[in-house]
Amino acid sequence: MKYYDNKRILITGGAGFLGSHLCKRLVSEGYEVICVDNCFTGSRKNIAELLSNPNFEFIRHDITFPLYIEADEIYNLACPASPIHYQFDPVQTTKTSVHGAINMLGLAKRVKAKILQASTSEVYGDPEIHPQPESYWGKVNPIGPRSCYDEGKRCAETLFFDYHRQHGLKIKVARIFNTYGPRMHPNDGRVVSNFIVQALSNKDITVFGDGLQTRSFCYVDDLIEGLIRMMDSPDDFSGPVNLGNPNEFSVLELAKKIIEITGSKSKIVFRPLPQDDPCQRQPDISLAKEKLDWQPIIKLDEGLKKTVEYFDKILATEI
Ligand code: NAD
Ligand code: UDP
């Protein structure tokens, strides 16, 4: 690839969990990558190995403010994803999804870039249809503690499709289901990282509710492959498309698996279920299979082992 025809790719939220994996993958493929992040839940540590690479640039910036930059493609990932973090400052969470989307869509319009939105399975809320296809409109509480995230992401999808219809922007919307792997923040409160950190330190494993609620867990490498295929798909396919692993497990099953893999002495304890916690969640990925020829290949046990190895290392050095 010649330097003058190299694609320049902007990744907002690039110093976070998913963003840092995406930055690393795209830099390794030779692209020029600009990572924009305000480091609310992300960290320079996540991208430390890229900072000296001439094809990589980090800009500390909050996307609720306008950004003037040139890019060919934009992955809009900026937004805290863990319930404790997106509920910490709910107004800022909505601003990040809504004002952030307006700013990034405006940027895409000005420089004629293709733009992908990291949407979420939370747009389905506590779903009455199982598994969830993209055609399902969801059951979302508009005024609860999760609404800043759920409704913010729904409004962002609306903005993406309106910029597409009104201004002819090339857009891509990916609805990401629970994803886990190395570089999740050890204290970010999501279930996989919480249980692994608790198990490795032989502390009680905190199962919320009766633990019979389900989630479908996708390993990060599979998800990143899906995002890139979505960005590279033909312009007449905007989505939304579900990206996730359809293998569904209860939270209690997950806790037992993690105890087994780590050989931990931890006990399982039950804690109150947070308000509006969805009972079940499983992606229907028929559309991703058909349009992107994509499906996850990493099984939960294999992905958990890799994630446990990562946390084992960082707990030994950092905590
Ligand atoms: P994360 O919290 O690790 O990463 C989010 C990144 O966005 C962080 O680096 C944070 O500092 C940055 N950020 C937050 N607000 C910002 C702002 N106003 N301006 C600039 N940067 C800002 O979370 P993640 O798991 O990597 O999630 C990335 C994206 O994927 C999010 O948009 C999230 O909603 C979406 N998503 C993730 C999952 C998942 O399971 N990981 C599931 C569904 C959707
Ligand atoms: N959960 C749990 N214990 C924890 C953290 C989470 O039982 O220490 C449950 C949570 O109530 C939810 C599921 O695990 O039912 C997934 O939670 P997470 O915050 O990872 O993501 P969500 O899918 O709810 O956004």
Coordinates of C-alpha atoms and ligand atoms in Angstrom, one line a residue:
M1 CA 0.0 0.0 0.0
K2 CA 1.4 3.4 -1.0
Y3 CA 1.3 6.1 1.8
Y4 CA -0.9 8.4 -0.3
D5 CA -3.6 5.9 -0.8
N6 CA -3.6 4.7 2.8
K7 CA -7.0 5.0 4.5
R8 CA -7.1 7.3 7.5
I9 CA -9.5 5.8 10.1
L10 CA -10.8 7.7 13.1
I11 CA -11.9 5.6 16.2
T12 CA -13.7 7.5 18.9
G13 CA -13.5 5.6 22.2
G14 CA -10.3 4.1 20.9
A15 CA -8.6 3.9 24.3
G16 CA -11.4 1.8 25.8
F17 CA -11.9 -2.0 25.8
L18 CA -13.2 -2.6 22.3
G19 CA -11.7 0.5 20.8
S20 CA -8.1 -0.4 21.8
H21 CA -8.5 -3.9 20.1
L22 CA -9.8 -2.2 17.0
C23 CA -7.0 0.4 17.0
K24 CA -4.4 -2.4 17.3
R25 CA -6.0 -4.5 14.6
L26 CA -6.3 -1.7 12.1
V27 CA -2.7 -0.4 12.7
S28 CA -1.4 -3.9 12.3
E29 CA -3.1 -3.9 8.8
G30 CA -1.1 -0.8 7.9
Y31 CA -3.9 1.8 8.1
E32 CA -3.4 5.3 9.6
V33 CA -5.4 5.3 12.8
I34 CA -6.5 8.4 14.9
C35 CA -7.8 7.5 18.3
V36 CA -10.0 10.1 20.0
D37 CA -10.9 9.5 23.6
N38 CA -11.6 11.6 26.8
C39 CA -10.2 8.7 29.0
F40 CA -13.4 8.6 31.1
T41 CA -13.4 4.7 31.2
G42 CA -10.5 4.2 28.8
S43 CA -6.8 4.7 29.4
R44 CA -3.6 5.5 27.5
K45 CA -2.4 2.2 29.0
N46 CA -4.7 0.3 26.7
I47 CA -3.0 1.8 23.7
A48 CA 0.5 2.1 25.1
E49 CA 2.1 -0.2 22.6
L50 CA 0.7 1.9 19.7
L51 CA 1.8 5.3 20.9
S52 CA 5.2 5.2 19.3
N53 CA 3.9 3.9 15.9
P54 CA 4.0 6.6 13.2
N55 CA 0.6 5.3 11.8
F56 CA -1.1 5.9 15.2
E57 CA -2.2 9.2 16.8
F58 CA -3.9 9.8 20.1
I59 CA -6.1 12.9 20.7
R60 CA -7.6 13.5 24.1
H61 CA -11.0 15.0 23.3
D62 CA -14.6 14.8 24.4
I63 CA -16.9 14.1 21.4
T64 CA -19.8 16.1 22.9
F65 CA -17.7 19.0 21.5
P66 CA -17.1 19.5 17.8
L67 CA -14.0 18.0 16.2
Y68 CA -12.3 19.1 13.0
I69 CA -10.1 16.5 11.5
E70 CA -9.8 14.6 8.1
A71 CA -10.7 10.9 7.9
D72 CA -12.0 8.4 5.4
E73 CA -13.8 6.2 7.9
I74 CA -15.1 6.7 11.4
Y75 CA -15.9 4.1 14.0
N76 CA -18.0 5.8 16.7
L77 CA -17.4 3.8 19.8
A78 CA -17.1 6.6 22.4
C79 CA -19.5 5.9 25.3
P80 CA -19.2 4.2 28.7
A81 CA -20.6 0.7 28.3
S82 CA -20.8 -0.6 31.9
P83 CA -23.9 0.1 33.9
I84 CA -22.0 1.6 36.8
H85 CA -20.1 3.9 34.6
Y86 CA -22.9 5.0 32.3
Q87 CA -25.1 5.7 35.4
F88 CA -22.3 7.7 37.2
D89 CA -23.2 10.8 35.1
P90 CA -26.3 9.9 33.2
V91 CA -26.7 13.4 31.6
Q92 CA -23.1 13.1 30.2
T93 CA -24.0 9.6 28.9
T94 CA -26.9 10.9 26.9
K95 CA -24.8 13.8 25.6
T96 CA -22.1 11.4 24.5
S97 CA -24.5 9.3 22.5
V98 CA -26.6 12.2 21.1
H99 CA -24.4 15.3 20.9
G100 CA -21.5 12.9 20.1
A101 CA -23.4 11.3 17.3
I102 CA -24.4 14.7 15.9
N103 CA -20.7 15.9 16.0
M104 CA -19.3 12.8 14.4
L105 CA -22.1 12.7 11.7
G106 CA -21.4 16.3 11.0
L107 CA -17.7 15.5 10.6
A108 CA -18.5 12.6 8.4
K109 CA -20.8 14.8 6.2
R110 CA -18.1 17.5 5.9
V111 CA -15.3 15.1 4.9
K112 CA -17.5 12.6 3.1
A113 CA -16.4 9.7 5.4
K114 CA -18.2 6.4 5.9
I115 CA -19.3 6.2 9.6
L116 CA -20.1 3.2 11.8
Q117 CA -22.1 3.4 15.0
A118 CA -21.4 1.1 17.9
S119 CA -25.0 0.5 19.0
T120 CA -26.1 -2.1 21.5
S121 CA -28.4 -4.9 22.3
E122 CA -29.8 -2.5 24.9
V123 CA -31.9 -1.0 22.2
Y124 CA -34.1 -4.1 22.7
G125 CA -34.4 -3.3 26.4
D126 CA -36.0 -6.2 28.3
P127 CA -37.0 -8.1 25.2
E128 CA -40.3 -10.0 24.7
I129 CA -39.0 -11.7 21.6
H130 CA -36.3 -14.3 21.9
P131 CA -33.8 -14.4 20.3
Q132 CA -33.8 -10.8 19.1
P133 CA -33.8 -10.1 15.4
E134 CA -33.0 -6.6 14.1
S135 CA -36.7 -6.1 13.1
Y136 CA -37.8 -6.1 16.8
W137 CA -38.4 -2.6 18.1
G138 CA -37.6 -3.4 21.7
K139 CA -39.2 -2.9 25.1
V140 CA -37.3 0.0 26.8
N141 CA -38.1 2.0 29.9
P142 CA -37.6 5.7 28.9
I143 CA -37.3 7.0 32.4
G144 CA -35.3 4.4 34.4
P145 CA -31.7 4.2 35.5
R146 CA -30.6 2.4 32.3
S147 CA -32.5 4.9 30.0
C148 CA -29.6 7.3 29.6
Y149 CA -27.7 4.6 27.8
D150 CA -30.6 2.7 26.1
E151 CA -32.4 5.8 24.8
G152 CA -29.2 7.6 24.0
K153 CA -28.2 4.7 21.8
R154 CA -31.6 4.5 20.2
C155 CA -31.6 8.3 19.5
A156 CA -28.1 7.9 18.0
E157 CA -29.5 5.2 15.6
T158 CA -32.2 7.6 14.6
L159 CA -29.7 10.3 13.8
F160 CA -27.6 7.9 11.8
F161 CA -30.5 6.9 9.6
D162 CA -31.7 10.5 9.3
Y163 CA -28.3 11.7 8.1
H164 CA -28.4 8.8 5.7
R165 CA -31.8 9.6 4.3
Q166 CA -31.5 13.4 4.4
H167 CA -27.8 13.9 3.5
G168 CA -26.9 10.6 1.7
L169 CA -24.2 9.7 4.3
K170 CA -22.7 6.2 4.1
I171 CA -23.7 4.8 7.5
K172 CA -23.3 1.4 9.3
V173 CA -25.1 0.5 12.5
A174 CA -23.9 -2.5 14.5
R175 CA -25.8 -3.7 17.5
I176 CA -23.2 -5.2 19.8
F177 CA -24.2 -7.9 22.4
N178 CA -22.2 -8.5 25.6
T179 CA -18.6 -8.8 24.7
Y180 CA -15.7 -9.7 26.9
G181 CA -11.9 -10.2 26.8
P182 CA -8.5 -8.8 27.8
R183 CA -8.4 -5.0 28.5
M184 CA -11.8 -4.9 30.2
H185 CA -11.3 -2.6 33.2
P186 CA -10.9 -4.7 36.3
N187 CA -13.3 -2.4 38.2
D188 CA -15.8 -1.7 35.5
G189 CA -18.5 -3.7 37.1
R190 CA -19.5 -5.9 34.1
V191 CA -20.2 -9.4 34.9
V192 CA -17.3 -11.2 33.2
S193 CA -14.6 -8.9 34.6
N194 CA -16.3 -8.8 38.0
F195 CA -16.6 -12.6 38.4
I196 CA -13.0 -13.2 37.1
V197 CA -11.5 -10.6 39.5
Q198 CA -13.5 -12.0 42.4
A199 CA -12.6 -15.6 41.6
L200 CA -8.9 -14.8 41.2
S201 CA -8.8 -13.0 44.5
N202 CA -10.9 -15.8 46.2
K203 CA -13.6 -13.2 47.1
D204 CA -17.3 -13.9 47.1
I205 CA -18.8 -14.0 43.6
T206 CA -21.7 -11.6 43.5
V207 CA -24.6 -13.0 41.5
F208 CA -27.4 -10.4 41.1
G209 CA -31.0 -11.7 41.6
D210 CA -31.4 -15.5 41.3
G211 CA -28.7 -15.6 38.5
L212 CA -31.2 -17.2 36.1
Q213 CA -31.2 -14.1 33.8
T214 CA -29.3 -14.9 30.6
R215 CA -26.7 -13.2 28.5
S216 CA -24.8 -14.3 25.3
F217 CA -21.1 -13.6 25.6
C218 CA -18.9 -12.8 22.6
Y219 CA -15.1 -12.9 22.7
V220 CA -13.5 -9.6 21.7
D221 CA -11.6 -10.9 18.6
D222 CA -14.8 -12.2 17.0
L223 CA -16.6 -8.9 17.6
I224 CA -13.8 -6.8 16.1
E225 CA -13.8 -9.0 13.0
G226 CA -17.6 -8.4 12.7
L227 CA -17.2 -4.6 13.1
I228 CA -14.5 -4.5 10.3
R229 CA -16.6 -6.7 8.0
M230 CA -19.6 -4.4 8.7
M231 CA -17.5 -1.3 7.8
D232 CA -16.3 -3.0 4.6
S233 CA -19.7 -4.2 3.5
P234 CA -21.3 -2.8 0.3
D235 CA -22.6 0.8 0.7
D236 CA -26.2 -0.3 0.2
F237 CA -26.1 -2.2 3.5
S238 CA -26.5 0.1 6.5
G239 CA -27.9 -2.4 9.0
P240 CA -28.7 -2.4 11.8
V241 CA -27.0 -5.7 12.2
N242 CA -26.7 -7.7 15.4
L243 CA -23.1 -8.7 16.3
G244 CA -22.8 -11.2 19.2
N245 CA -22.4 -14.8 20.1
P246 CA -25.7 -16.6 20.1
N247 CA -24.7 -19.2 22.8
E248 CA -26.7 -18.2 25.8
F249 CA -25.8 -18.8 29.4
S250 CA -27.4 -17.9 32.7
V251 CA -25.3 -15.6 35.0
L252 CA -25.2 -18.5 37.5
E253 CA -23.8 -20.8 34.9
L254 CA -21.1 -18.2 34.1
A255 CA -20.2 -17.9 37.8
K256 CA -19.7 -21.7 38.0
K257 CA -17.7 -21.8 34.8
I258 CA -15.4 -19.1 36.1
I259 CA -14.9 -20.8 39.5
E260 CA -14.0 -24.1 37.6
I261 CA -11.6 -22.4 35.2
T262 CA -9.8 -20.4 37.9
G263 CA -9.8 -23.3 40.5
S264 CA -11.0 -20.6 42.9
K265 CA -12.2 -21.1 46.5
S266 CA -14.8 -18.3 46.1
K267 CA -18.4 -18.8 47.2
I268 CA -21.3 -17.7 45.2
V269 CA -23.4 -15.1 47.0
F270 CA -26.7 -13.5 45.9
R271 CA -27.3 -9.8 45.8
P272 CA -30.4 -7.7 44.8
L273 CA -31.1 -7.5 41.1
P274 CA -30.6 -4.0 39.7
Q275 CA -33.7 -2.2 38.4
D276 CA -34.7 -3.0 34.8
D277 CA -32.0 -5.7 34.5
P278 CA -33.0 -7.6 31.3
C279 CA -34.2 -11.2 31.9
Q280 CA -32.8 -12.7 28.7
R281 CA -30.7 -11.7 25.8
Q282 CA -29.6 -13.6 22.7
P283 CA -28.8 -12.3 19.3
D284 CA -30.3 -13.6 16.1
I285 CA -27.3 -13.4 13.8
S286 CA -28.9 -14.6 10.6
L287 CA -28.4 -11.2 9.0
A288 CA -24.7 -11.0 9.9
K289 CA -24.2 -14.5 8.5
E290 CA -26.0 -13.6 5.3
K291 CA -24.6 -10.1 4.7
L292 CA -21.2 -10.3 6.3
D293 CA -20.5 -14.0 6.2
W294 CA -19.7 -13.6 9.9
Q295 CA -20.2 -15.7 12.9
P296 CA -18.2 -16.0 16.2
I297 CA -15.8 -18.9 16.3
I298 CA -14.4 -18.6 19.9
K299 CA -16.2 -20.7 22.5
L300 CA -17.0 -19.3 25.9
D301 CA -14.5 -21.7 27.7
E302 CA -11.7 -20.7 25.4
G303 CA -12.4 -17.0 25.6
L304 CA -12.7 -17.1 29.4
K305 CA -9.3 -18.9 29.7
K306 CA -7.6 -16.1 27.7
T307 CA -9.4 -13.5 29.7
V308 CA -8.4 -15.2 33.0
E309 CA -4.8 -15.2 31.9
Y310 CA -4.9 -11.5 31.3
F311 CA -6.5 -10.6 34.6
D312 CA -4.1 -13.0 36.4
K313 CA -1.2 -11.0 35.0
I314 CA -2.6 -7.5 35.7
L315 CA -3.8 -8.4 39.2
A316 CA -0.3 -9.5 40.0
T317 CA 1.2 -6.2 38.9
E318 CA -1.4 -3.5 39.5
I319 CA -3.7 -4.2 42.4
Ligands
NAD1 P1 -15.4 1.2 27.3 O1 -16.0 2.0 28.4 O2 -14.2 0.4 27.6 O3 -15.0 2.2 26.1 C1 -15.6 3.4 25.9 C2 -14.6 4.5 25.6 O4 -15.2 5.7 25.2 C3 -13.7 4.8 26.8 O5 -12.3 4.8 26.3 C4 -14.1 6.2 27.2 O6 -13.1 6.9 27.9 C5 -14.5 6.8 25.9 N1 -15.5 7.9 26.1 C6 -16.6 7.9 26.8 N2 -17.2 9.1 26.7 C7 -16.5 9.8 25.8 C8 -16.7 11.1 25.2 N3 -17.7 11.9 25.6 N4 -15.7 11.5 24.4 C9 -14.7 10.7 24.0 N5 -14.5 9.5 24.5 C10 -15.4 9.0 25.4 O7 -16.5 0.3 26.6 P2 -16.4 -0.7 25.5 O8 -16.9 -2.0 26.0 O9 -15.1 -0.7 24.8 O10 -17.6 -0.2 24.5 C11 -17.3 0.5 23.3 C12 -18.5 0.9 22.6 O11 -19.2 -0.3 22.2 C13 -19.5 1.7 23.4 O12 -20.1 2.6 22.5 C14 -20.5 0.7 23.9 O13 -21.8 1.3 24.1 C15 -20.5 -0.3 22.7 N6 -21.0 -1.6 23.2 C16 -20.1 -2.4 23.9 C17 -20.6 -3.6 24.4 C18 -19.7 -4.6 25.2 O14 -20.2 -5.6 25.7 N7 -18.4 -4.3 25.4 C19 -21.9 -4.0 24.2 C20 -22.7 -3.2 23.4 C21 -22.2 -2.0 23.0
UDP2 N1 -24.3 -9.2 37.2 C1 -24.1 -10.0 38.3 N2 -23.1 -9.8 39.2 C2 -22.2 -8.8 38.9 C3 -22.3 -8.0 37.8 C4 -23.4 -8.2 36.9 O1 -24.9 -10.9 38.6 O2 -21.2 -8.7 39.8 C5 -25.4 -9.5 36.3 C6 -26.2 -8.3 35.9 O3 -27.3 -8.1 36.9 C7 -26.8 -8.7 34.6 C8 -25.7 -9.5 34.0 O4 -24.8 -9.9 35.1 O5 -27.9 -9.5 34.7 C9 -24.8 -8.8 32.9 O6 -24.4 -7.6 33.5 P1 -23.4 -6.5 32.8 O7 -23.3 -5.4 33.7 O8 -22.2 -7.2 32.5 O9 -24.1 -6.1 31.5 P2 -25.6 -5.8 31.0 O10 -25.9 -6.9 30.0 O11 -26.6 -5.9 32.1 O12 -25.5 -4.5 30.4

